[in-house]
mmCIF file of C-alpha atoms in Angstrom:
data_model
loop_
_atom_site.group_PDB
_atom_site.id
_atom_site.type_symbol
_atom_site.label_atom_id
_atom_site.label_comp_id
_atom_site.label_asym_id
_atom_site.label_seq_id
_atom_site.Cartn_x
_atom_site.Cartn_y
_atom_site.Cartn_z
ATOM 1 C CA MET A 1 90.130 50.748 85.284
ATOM 2 C CA ASN A 2 86.449 49.806 85.374
ATOM 3 C CA ALA A 3 85.202 51.048 88.727
ATOM 4 C CA ALA A 4 82.288 48.621 88.721
ATOM 5 C CA ARG A 5 84.614 45.604 88.587
ATOM 6 C CA SER A 6 87.401 46.964 90.766
ATOM 7 C CA GLY A 7 85.450 46.325 93.991
ATOM 8 C CA TYR A 8 86.194 49.630 95.674
ATOM 9 C CA ARG A 9 85.673 53.363 95.473
ATOM 10 C CA VAL A 10 87.802 56.345 96.412
ATOM 11 C CA PHE A 11 85.920 59.090 98.239
ATOM 12 C CA SER A 12 87.226 62.554 99.040
ATOM 13 C CA ALA A 13 86.139 65.030 101.672
ATOM 14 C CA ASN A 14 84.902 68.401 100.456
ATOM 15 C CA SER A 15 85.562 70.790 103.356
ATOM 16 C CA THR A 16 87.635 73.065 101.077
ATOM 17 C CA ALA A 17 88.244 73.284 97.343
ATOM 18 C CA ALA A 18 91.825 72.055 97.866
ATOM 19 C CA CYS A 19 90.675 68.881 99.601
ATOM 20 C CA THR A 20 90.032 67.053 96.337
ATOM 21 C CA GLU A 21 93.310 67.981 94.606
ATOM 22 C CA LEU A 22 95.516 65.254 96.105
ATOM 23 C CA ALA A 23 92.653 62.755 95.835
ATOM 24 C CA LYS A 24 92.512 63.418 92.090
ATOM 25 C CA ARG A 25 96.270 62.970 91.770
ATOM 26 C CA ILE A 26 96.113 59.656 93.655
ATOM 27 C CA THR A 27 93.288 58.320 91.514
ATOM 28 C CA GLU A 28 94.986 59.443 88.299
ATOM 29 C CA CYS A 29 97.995 57.297 89.236
ATOM 30 C CA GLY A 30 95.715 54.270 89.669
ATOM 31 C CA GLU A 31 93.206 55.141 86.935
ATOM 32 C CA TRP A 32 90.297 55.185 89.373
ATOM 33 C CA CYS A 33 87.439 57.607 89.792
ATOM 34 C CA VAL A 34 87.040 59.858 92.830
ATOM 35 C CA CYS A 35 83.707 60.705 94.442
ATOM 36 C CA VAL A 36 83.073 63.815 96.526
ATOM 37 C CA CYS A 37 80.323 62.778 98.880
ATOM 38 C CA ALA A 38 79.862 65.224 101.732
ATOM 39 C CA HIS A 39 79.829 68.916 102.458
ATOM 40 C CA MET A 40 78.787 71.301 105.178
ATOM 41 C CA VAL A 41 75.701 73.492 105.000
ATOM 42 C CA ASN A 42 75.564 76.870 106.803
ATOM 43 C CA GLY A 43 78.648 75.952 108.800
ATOM 44 C CA CYS A 44 76.826 73.768 111.308
ATOM 45 C CA SER A 45 74.760 71.008 109.696
ATOM 46 C CA TRP A 46 75.739 68.362 107.205
ATOM 47 C CA LYS A 47 74.168 66.895 104.132
ATOM 48 C CA LYS A 48 74.041 63.138 104.421
ATOM 49 C CA PRO A 49 76.596 61.539 102.088
ATOM 50 C CA HIS A 50 74.967 59.485 99.356
ATOM 51 C CA ILE A 51 76.458 55.971 99.292
ATOM 52 C CA GLU A 52 75.998 53.686 96.327
ATOM 53 C CA LYS A 53 74.565 50.207 96.821
ATOM 54 C CA LEU A 54 77.731 48.789 95.266
ATOM 55 C CA LEU A 55 79.519 49.643 98.513
ATOM 56 C CA LEU A 56 77.691 46.817 100.275
ATOM 57 C CA ILE A 57 80.484 44.452 99.265
ATOM 58 C CA SER A 58 83.260 46.884 98.533
ATOM 59 C CA GLU A 59 86.280 48.432 100.142
ATOM 60 C CA VAL A 60 86.288 52.181 100.603
ATOM 61 C CA PHE A 61 89.257 54.527 100.566
ATOM 62 C CA PHE A 62 88.828 58.156 101.452
ATOM 63 C CA LYS A 63 91.019 61.059 102.404
ATOM 64 C CA SER A 64 90.733 64.376 104.176
ATOM 65 C CA PHE A 65 92.813 67.261 105.470
ATOM 66 C CA ARG A 66 92.574 70.958 106.404
ATOM 67 C CA ASP A 67 90.781 72.882 107.700
ATOM 68 C CA VAL A 68 91.624 70.511 110.520
ATOM 69 C CA ASN A 69 88.542 70.566 112.766
ATOM 70 C CA THR A 70 86.126 70.680 109.842
ATOM 71 C CA ALA A 71 88.069 67.907 108.127
ATOM 72 C CA VAL A 72 88.052 65.699 111.234
ATOM 73 C CA MET A 73 84.294 66.054 111.600
ATOM 74 C CA GLU A 74 83.756 65.388 107.913
ATOM 75 C CA LEU A 75 86.059 62.377 108.161
ATOM 76 C CA LEU A 76 84.041 60.899 111.030
ATOM 77 C CA ILE A 77 80.691 61.498 109.298
ATOM 78 C CA MET A 78 81.913 59.941 106.051
ATOM 79 C CA ALA A 79 83.322 56.902 107.835
ATOM 80 C CA TYR A 80 80.132 56.371 109.812
ATOM 81 C CA ALA A 81 77.970 56.768 106.690
ATOM 82 C CA LEU A 82 80.056 54.130 104.920
ATOM 83 C CA LYS A 83 79.947 51.854 107.964
ATOM 84 C CA THR A 84 76.155 52.018 108.133
ATOM 85 C CA SER A 85 76.071 51.292 104.380
ATOM 86 C CA CYS A 86 77.764 47.956 105.144
ATOM 87 C CA ALA A 87 81.078 48.709 103.449
ATOM 88 C CA ARG A 88 83.373 45.745 104.045
ATOM 89 C CA ASN A 89 86.561 47.742 104.715
ATOM 90 C CA ILE A 90 86.964 51.486 105.257
ATOM 91 C CA ILE A 91 90.524 52.686 104.766
ATOM 92 C CA GLY A 92 91.287 56.312 105.573
ATOM 93 C CA VAL A 93 94.082 58.008 103.631
ATOM 94 C CA ILE A 94 95.196 60.772 105.976
ATOM 95 C CA PRO A 95 98.535 62.087 104.648
ATOM 96 C CA TYR A 96 98.949 64.512 107.565
ATOM 97 C CA PHE A 97 97.488 63.111 110.762
ATOM 98 C CA PRO A 98 96.039 66.037 112.742
ATOM 99 C CA TYR A 99 96.968 66.708 116.368
ATOM 100 C CA SER A 100 99.996 64.427 116.000
ATOM 101 C CA LYS A 101 102.086 66.761 118.167
ATOM 102 C CA GLN A 102 99.664 66.265 121.051
ATOM 103 C CA SER A 103 100.692 62.681 121.691
ATOM 104 C CA LYS A 104 102.137 63.087 125.193
ATOM 105 C CA MET A 105 100.683 63.921 128.576
ATOM 106 C CA ARG A 106 101.816 67.342 129.764
ATOM 107 C CA LYS A 107 100.871 68.622 133.165
ATOM 108 C CA ARG A 108 97.111 68.060 133.264
ATOM 109 C CA GLY A 109 96.605 68.282 129.525
ATOM 110 C CA SER A 110 94.949 65.667 127.353
ATOM 111 C CA ILE A 111 96.430 63.315 124.777
ATOM 112 C CA VAL A 112 94.310 64.549 121.871
ATOM 113 C CA CYS A 113 95.949 62.181 119.396
ATOM 114 C CA LYS A 114 94.733 59.185 121.391
ATOM 115 C CA LEU A 115 91.224 60.656 121.526
ATOM 116 C CA LEU A 116 91.186 61.118 117.755
ATOM 117 C CA ALA A 117 92.361 57.536 117.213
ATOM 118 C CA SER A 118 89.494 56.258 119.373
ATOM 119 C CA MET A 119 86.973 58.411 117.507
ATOM 120 C CA LEU A 120 88.145 57.120 114.120
ATOM 121 C CA ALA A 121 87.864 53.520 115.289
ATOM 122 C CA LYS A 122 84.383 54.142 116.691
ATOM 123 C CA ALA A 123 83.281 55.786 113.425
ATOM 124 C CA GLY A 124 84.130 52.604 111.531
ATOM 125 C CA LEU A 125 87.623 52.883 110.061
ATOM 126 C CA THR A 126 89.427 49.563 109.645
ATOM 127 C CA HIS A 127 92.788 50.774 108.321
ATOM 128 C CA ILE A 128 94.712 54.047 107.973
ATOM 129 C CA ILE A 129 97.356 55.128 105.482
ATOM 130 C CA THR A 130 99.315 58.133 106.689
ATOM 131 C CA MET A 131 102.736 59.674 106.186
ATOM 132 C CA ASP A 132 105.568 60.617 108.552
ATOM 133 C CA LEU A 133 103.770 60.612 111.892
ATOM 134 C CA HIS A 134 105.327 63.105 114.282
ATOM 135 C CA GLN A 135 105.954 60.262 116.729
ATOM 136 C CA LYS A 136 105.983 56.663 115.496
ATOM 137 C CA GLU A 137 104.537 55.528 118.825
ATOM 138 C CA ILE A 138 101.220 57.082 117.728
ATOM 139 C CA GLN A 139 100.534 53.864 115.811
ATOM 140 C CA GLY A 140 100.027 52.180 119.188
ATOM 141 C CA PHE A 141 96.968 54.371 119.844
ATOM 142 C CA PHE A 142 94.986 52.521 117.183
ATOM 143 C CA SER A 143 93.155 49.214 117.451
ATOM 144 C CA PHE A 144 93.514 48.605 113.679
ATOM 145 C CA PRO A 145 96.455 48.601 111.214
ATOM 146 C CA VAL A 146 98.258 51.867 110.444
ATOM 147 C CA ASP A 147 100.692 52.183 107.536
ATOM 148 C CA ASN A 148 103.077 55.060 108.245
ATOM 149 C CA LEU A 149 104.624 55.778 104.844
ATOM 150 C CA ARG A 150 107.754 57.883 104.331
ATOM 151 C CA ALA A 151 108.219 60.953 102.155
ATOM 152 C CA SER A 152 112.015 60.914 102.465
ATOM 153 C CA PRO A 153 112.622 59.082 99.121
ATOM 154 C CA PHE A 154 110.853 61.914 97.270
ATOM 155 C CA LEU A 155 112.713 64.630 99.191
ATOM 156 C CA LEU A 156 116.053 62.868 98.686
ATOM 157 C CA GLN A 157 115.332 62.672 94.964
ATOM 158 C CA TYR A 158 114.561 66.409 94.941
ATOM 159 C CA ILE A 159 117.893 67.162 96.617
ATOM 160 C CA GLN A 160 119.802 65.083 94.072
ATOM 161 C CA GLU A 161 118.006 66.462 91.019
ATOM 162 C CA GLU A 162 117.157 70.063 91.905
ATOM 163 C CA ILE A 163 119.984 71.320 94.143
ATOM 164 C CA PRO A 164 123.114 72.041 92.084
ATOM 165 C CA ASP A 165 126.354 70.924 93.725
ATOM 166 C CA TYR A 166 124.485 69.099 96.490
ATOM 167 C CA ARG A 167 127.678 67.157 97.147
ATOM 168 C CA ASN A 168 128.945 70.316 98.816
ATOM 169 C CA ALA A 169 125.962 70.317 101.201
ATOM 170 C CA VAL A 170 125.610 69.443 104.860
ATOM 171 C CA ILE A 171 122.415 68.121 106.453
ATOM 172 C CA VAL A 172 121.349 70.188 109.474
ATOM 173 C CA ALA A 173 119.116 69.345 112.424
ATOM 174 C CA LYS A 174 117.716 72.542 113.900
ATOM 175 C CA SER A 175 117.506 70.904 117.326
ATOM 176 C CA PRO A 176 118.820 67.707 118.931
ATOM 177 C CA ASP A 177 115.286 66.260 118.645
ATOM 178 C CA ALA A 178 115.611 66.238 114.850
ATOM 179 C CA ALA A 179 119.109 64.704 114.828
ATOM 180 C CA LYS A 180 117.982 61.154 114.000
ATOM 181 C CA ARG A 181 116.021 62.287 110.949
ATOM 182 C CA ALA A 182 118.932 64.454 109.794
ATOM 183 C CA GLN A 183 121.372 61.574 110.316
ATOM 184 C CA SER A 184 119.210 59.344 108.100
ATOM 185 C CA TYR A 185 119.324 61.915 105.270
ATOM 186 C CA ALA A 186 123.062 62.448 105.696
ATOM 187 C CA GLU A 187 123.853 58.722 105.559
ATOM 188 C CA ARG A 188 121.736 58.172 102.443
ATOM 189 C CA LEU A 189 123.255 61.133 100.601
ATOM 190 C CA ARG A 190 126.785 60.461 101.942
ATOM 191 C CA LEU A 191 126.927 64.005 103.327
ATOM 192 C CA GLY A 192 128.103 65.602 106.550
ATOM 193 C CA LEU A 193 125.846 66.297 109.537
ATOM 194 C CA ALA A 194 125.448 69.378 111.712
ATOM 195 C CA VAL A 195 123.232 69.955 114.752
ATOM 196 C CA ILE A 196 122.112 73.293 116.194
ATOM 197 C CA HIS A 197 121.937 73.254 119.966
ATOM 198 C CA GLY A 198 121.197 76.014 122.436
ATOM 199 C CA GLU A 199 118.917 79.011 122.806
ATOM 200 C CA ALA A 200 117.874 79.142 119.134
ATOM 201 C CA GLN A 201 116.122 75.797 119.266
ATOM 202 C CA CYS A 202 112.335 75.868 119.565
ATOM 203 C CA THR A 203 111.014 72.484 120.588
ATOM 204 C CA GLU A 204 107.637 71.366 121.881
ATOM 205 C CA GLN A 205 107.783 73.197 125.185
ATOM 206 C CA ASP A 206 104.942 74.059 127.500
ATOM 207 C CA MET A 207 103.691 77.591 126.937
ATOM 208 C CA ASP A 208 102.272 79.947 129.542
ATOM 209 C CA ASP A 209 98.708 79.547 128.355
ATOM 210 C CA GLY A 210 97.017 78.111 131.438
ATOM 211 C CA ARG A 211 98.269 74.545 131.163
ATOM 212 C CA HIS A 212 100.525 74.986 134.220
ATOM 213 C CA SER A 213 97.934 73.570 136.569
ATOM 214 C CA PRO A 214 97.783 73.532 139.523
ATOM 215 C CA PRO A 215 99.546 76.893 140.024
ATOM 216 C CA MET A 216 102.634 77.193 142.177
ATOM 217 C CA VAL A 217 101.762 77.449 145.864
ATOM 218 C CA LYS A 218 103.959 79.549 148.120
ATOM 219 C CA ASN A 219 104.814 78.305 151.579
ATOM 220 C CA ALA A 220 103.314 74.918 150.853
ATOM 221 C CA THR A 221 103.068 72.703 153.900
ATOM 222 C CA VAL A 222 105.173 69.546 153.814
ATOM 223 C CA HIS A 223 104.755 66.531 156.044
ATOM 224 C CA PRO A 224 107.283 66.665 158.900
ATOM 225 C CA GLY A 225 110.288 64.520 158.144
ATOM 226 C CA LEU A 226 109.507 64.305 154.412
ATOM 227 C CA GLU A 227 112.289 65.912 152.397
ATOM 228 C CA LEU A 228 111.873 65.561 148.645
ATOM 229 C CA PRO A 229 114.795 66.408 146.353
ATOM 230 C CA LEU A 230 114.134 69.521 144.284
ATOM 231 C CA MET A 231 114.246 69.334 140.501
ATOM 232 C CA MET A 232 116.865 71.707 139.147
ATOM 233 C CA ALA A 233 115.535 74.263 136.670
ATOM 234 C CA LYS A 234 116.641 73.834 133.073
ATOM 235 C CA GLU A 235 118.983 76.377 131.543
ATOM 236 C CA LYS A 236 119.686 76.374 127.829
ATOM 237 C CA PRO A 237 123.355 76.498 126.893
ATOM 238 C CA PRO A 238 124.747 79.201 124.580
ATOM 239 C CA ILE A 239 123.958 78.686 120.914
ATOM 240 C CA THR A 240 126.232 76.102 119.324
ATOM 241 C CA VAL A 241 126.473 74.585 115.855
ATOM 242 C CA VAL A 242 127.999 71.140 116.103
ATOM 243 C CA GLY A 243 129.559 70.535 112.699
ATOM 244 C CA ASP A 244 131.164 72.577 109.938
ATOM 245 C CA VAL A 245 128.863 74.550 107.626
ATOM 246 C CA GLY A 246 131.318 77.181 106.405
ATOM 247 C CA GLY A 247 131.285 77.609 102.624
ATOM 248 C CA ARG A 248 128.683 74.897 102.171
ATOM 249 C CA ILE A 249 125.003 74.449 101.341
ATOM 250 C CA ALA A 250 122.944 73.877 104.505
ATOM 251 C CA ILE A 251 119.862 71.651 104.194
ATOM 252 C CA ILE A 252 117.625 71.734 107.279
ATOM 253 C CA VAL A 253 115.342 68.688 107.513
ATOM 254 C CA ASP A 254 112.281 68.145 109.704
ATOM 255 C CA ASP A 255 108.861 66.519 109.535
ATOM 256 C CA ILE A 256 106.589 69.565 110.017
ATOM 257 C CA ILE A 257 106.901 73.257 109.156
ATOM 258 C CA ASP A 258 104.209 75.204 110.965
ATOM 259 C CA ASP A 259 105.379 78.336 112.761
ATOM 260 C CA VAL A 260 108.608 79.126 110.932
ATOM 261 C CA GLU A 261 110.320 81.316 113.545
ATOM 262 C CA SER A 262 112.636 78.494 114.632
ATOM 263 C CA PHE A 263 113.625 77.767 111.017
ATOM 264 C CA VAL A 264 114.286 81.454 110.351
ATOM 265 C CA ALA A 265 116.429 81.678 113.496
ATOM 266 C CA ALA A 266 118.332 78.545 112.474
ATOM 267 C CA ALA A 267 118.947 80.020 109.012
ATOM 268 C CA GLU A 268 120.386 83.198 110.531
ATOM 269 C CA ILE A 269 122.763 81.168 112.695
ATOM 270 C CA LEU A 270 123.891 79.098 109.708
ATOM 271 C CA LYS A 271 124.500 82.258 107.662
ATOM 272 C CA GLU A 272 126.649 83.617 110.468
ATOM 273 C CA ARG A 273 128.608 80.358 110.474
ATOM 274 C CA GLY A 274 129.369 80.689 106.756
ATOM 275 C CA ALA A 275 126.692 78.694 104.902
ATOM 276 C CA TYR A 276 126.121 80.320 101.507
ATOM 277 C CA LYS A 277 122.769 78.670 100.667
ATOM 278 C CA ILE A 278 120.056 77.395 102.978
ATOM 279 C CA PHE A 279 117.295 74.954 102.084
ATOM 280 C CA VAL A 280 114.517 73.690 104.358
ATOM 281 C CA MET A 281 112.985 70.271 103.647
ATOM 282 C CA ALA A 282 109.922 68.869 105.411
ATOM 283 C CA THR A 283 107.068 66.459 104.775
ATOM 284 C CA HIS A 284 104.144 68.541 106.049
ATOM 285 C CA GLY A 285 104.007 72.217 105.126
ATOM 286 C CA LEU A 286 101.340 73.709 107.382
ATOM 287 C CA LEU A 287 102.877 77.187 107.007
ATOM 288 C CA SER A 288 100.378 78.886 109.289
ATOM 289 C CA ALA A 289 99.988 82.542 110.247
ATOM 290 C CA ASP A 290 102.662 84.811 108.685
ATOM 291 C CA ALA A 291 104.894 81.948 107.572
ATOM 292 C CA PRO A 292 105.062 82.976 103.860
ATOM 293 C CA ARG A 293 106.074 86.544 104.727
ATOM 294 C CA LEU A 294 108.676 85.443 107.265
ATOM 295 C CA ILE A 295 110.180 82.968 104.795
ATOM 296 C CA GLU A 296 110.306 85.593 102.050
ATOM 297 C CA GLU A 297 112.123 88.064 104.327
ATOM 298 C CA SER A 298 114.515 85.475 105.789
ATOM 299 C CA SER A 299 117.895 84.069 104.769
ATOM 300 C CA ILE A 300 116.225 80.851 103.610
ATOM 301 C CA ASP A 301 116.690 80.307 99.870
ATOM 302 C CA GLU A 302 114.039 77.622 99.391
ATOM 303 C CA VAL A 303 111.448 75.704 101.406
ATOM 304 C CA VAL A 304 110.539 72.294 99.985
ATOM 305 C CA VAL A 305 107.452 70.462 101.274
ATOM 306 C CA THR A 306 105.189 67.718 99.981
ATOM 307 C CA ASN A 307 101.524 68.034 99.065
ATOM 308 C CA THR A 308 100.229 66.159 102.129
ATOM 309 C CA VAL A 309 98.683 69.517 103.090
ATOM 310 C CA PRO A 310 97.392 72.030 100.518
ATOM 311 C CA HIS A 311 99.435 75.242 100.483
ATOM 312 C CA GLU A 312 98.695 76.838 97.124
ATOM 313 C CA VAL A 313 97.806 80.173 98.743
ATOM 314 C CA GLN A 314 101.113 80.252 100.608
ATOM 315 C CA LYS A 315 103.003 79.536 97.371
ATOM 316 C CA LEU A 316 101.381 82.558 95.752
ATOM 317 C CA GLN A 317 102.541 84.703 98.664
ATOM 318 C CA CYS A 318 106.088 83.314 98.694
ATOM 319 C CA PRO A 319 107.841 81.979 95.556
ATOM 320 C CA LYS A 320 110.494 80.336 97.738
ATOM 321 C CA ILE A 321 108.017 77.546 98.623
ATOM 322 C CA LYS A 322 108.289 74.481 96.380
ATOM 323 C CA THR A 323 106.139 71.321 96.318
ATOM 324 C CA VAL A 324 107.047 67.661 95.856
ATOM 325 C CA ASP A 325 104.215 65.358 94.767
ATOM 326 C CA ILE A 326 103.826 62.167 96.852
ATOM 327 C CA SER A 327 100.539 60.940 95.347
ATOM 328 C CA LEU A 328 102.315 58.020 93.641
ATOM 329 C CA ILE A 329 103.194 56.219 96.888
ATOM 330 C CA LEU A 330 99.687 56.743 98.302
ATOM 331 C CA SER A 331 98.174 55.333 95.117
ATOM 332 C CA GLU A 332 100.470 52.294 95.269
ATOM 333 C CA ALA A 333 99.564 51.731 98.940
ATOM 334 C CA ILE A 334 95.851 51.725 98.065
ATOM 335 C CA ARG A 335 96.422 49.285 95.227
ATOM 336 C CA ARG A 336 98.452 46.887 97.381
ATOM 337 C CA ILE A 337 95.957 46.907 100.240
ATOM 338 C CA HIS A 338 93.044 46.242 97.912
ATOM 339 C CA ASN A 339 94.845 43.416 96.117
ATOM 340 C CA GLY A 340 96.079 41.863 99.350
ATOM 341 C CA GLU A 341 99.726 42.395 98.400
ATOM 342 C CA SER A 342 102.558 42.930 100.864
ATOM 343 C CA MET A 343 103.317 46.510 101.900
ATOM 344 C CA ALA A 344 106.960 45.617 102.564
ATOM 345 C CA TYR A 345 108.032 46.982 99.173
ATOM 346 C CA LEU A 346 107.029 50.498 100.260
ATOM 347 C CA PHE A 347 109.194 50.192 103.373
ATOM 348 C CA ARG A 348 112.321 48.784 101.748
ATOM 349 C CA ASN A 349 115.546 50.194 103.208
ATOM 350 C CA ILE A 350 113.521 51.944 105.933
ATOM 351 C CA THR A 351 115.142 51.653 109.354
ATOM 352 C CA VAL A 352 113.675 52.121 112.825
ATOM 353 C CA ASP A 353 115.108 55.645 113.096
ATOM 354 C CA ASP A 354 113.713 56.837 109.744
#
């Protein structure tokens, strides 16, 4: 495609060498060129991105990811540089939206996801393409359109093509919070469903890191005559696997794999219940800290993630980690937005719970 006549450019952040890899894959699908336009100098100052005059009447697509804080800052600087260069539309392709788990008020904490949405709007973005937001309600934080694409068609295809005898599998939710996602996979593959409930689950709970503010006060004075009902403390039930996994392949599905301790614990429980193979499927493979080592030493046979986040180093450390390429759907989304075509085709057969 002739970039000069296409009316838009695709820019990529340059915070790490891996940042441009997915951008190149996306542009190869659409036969466009990719420009790397910004990078950090001495870790604290930034070279001003050079913007071509052609952008005065063009649309701009750009993408960024890890390292998260560097990428966010680079994202904001790029967007603002394009805004001040009079770009007509600035569409950010952010496959993994950072801080998406911090979308709720807890104690006296902050809703960082809302803050980031405001910063992106202020910097000049007019549209965002992302994938599998941790909470769909995050789209309400933005004052401009957000297209939340799904990676599940690619992961479902992987299950059907790469897992032998997948008909003998059962889809597993490692906690009740993930049951809706697991149910969606099970219904599409016509497979059974199992849910792990109890002490092994590791959900988004408050940690003892100073966020419990204000501290508990002993012998607190209460207004005479005011008797408030006390909230009963939570107590997790004994570990339970709801569903039959004996003699079957267990496929654990989730949206994010970061700290893998909960997945390793779930795999051990499933092994005890008779599952003979265990796969973990997720959209975003953050795989932080010692995740590769823990996966390699665990009962998990394979971890399958998409390339929304670069994890080439982790794959070298653990051969169990496999990657599914989702650049095709991002490329098609860019093409449809630029041509003013409906995005409904990319959301066909997608339900509210998906």
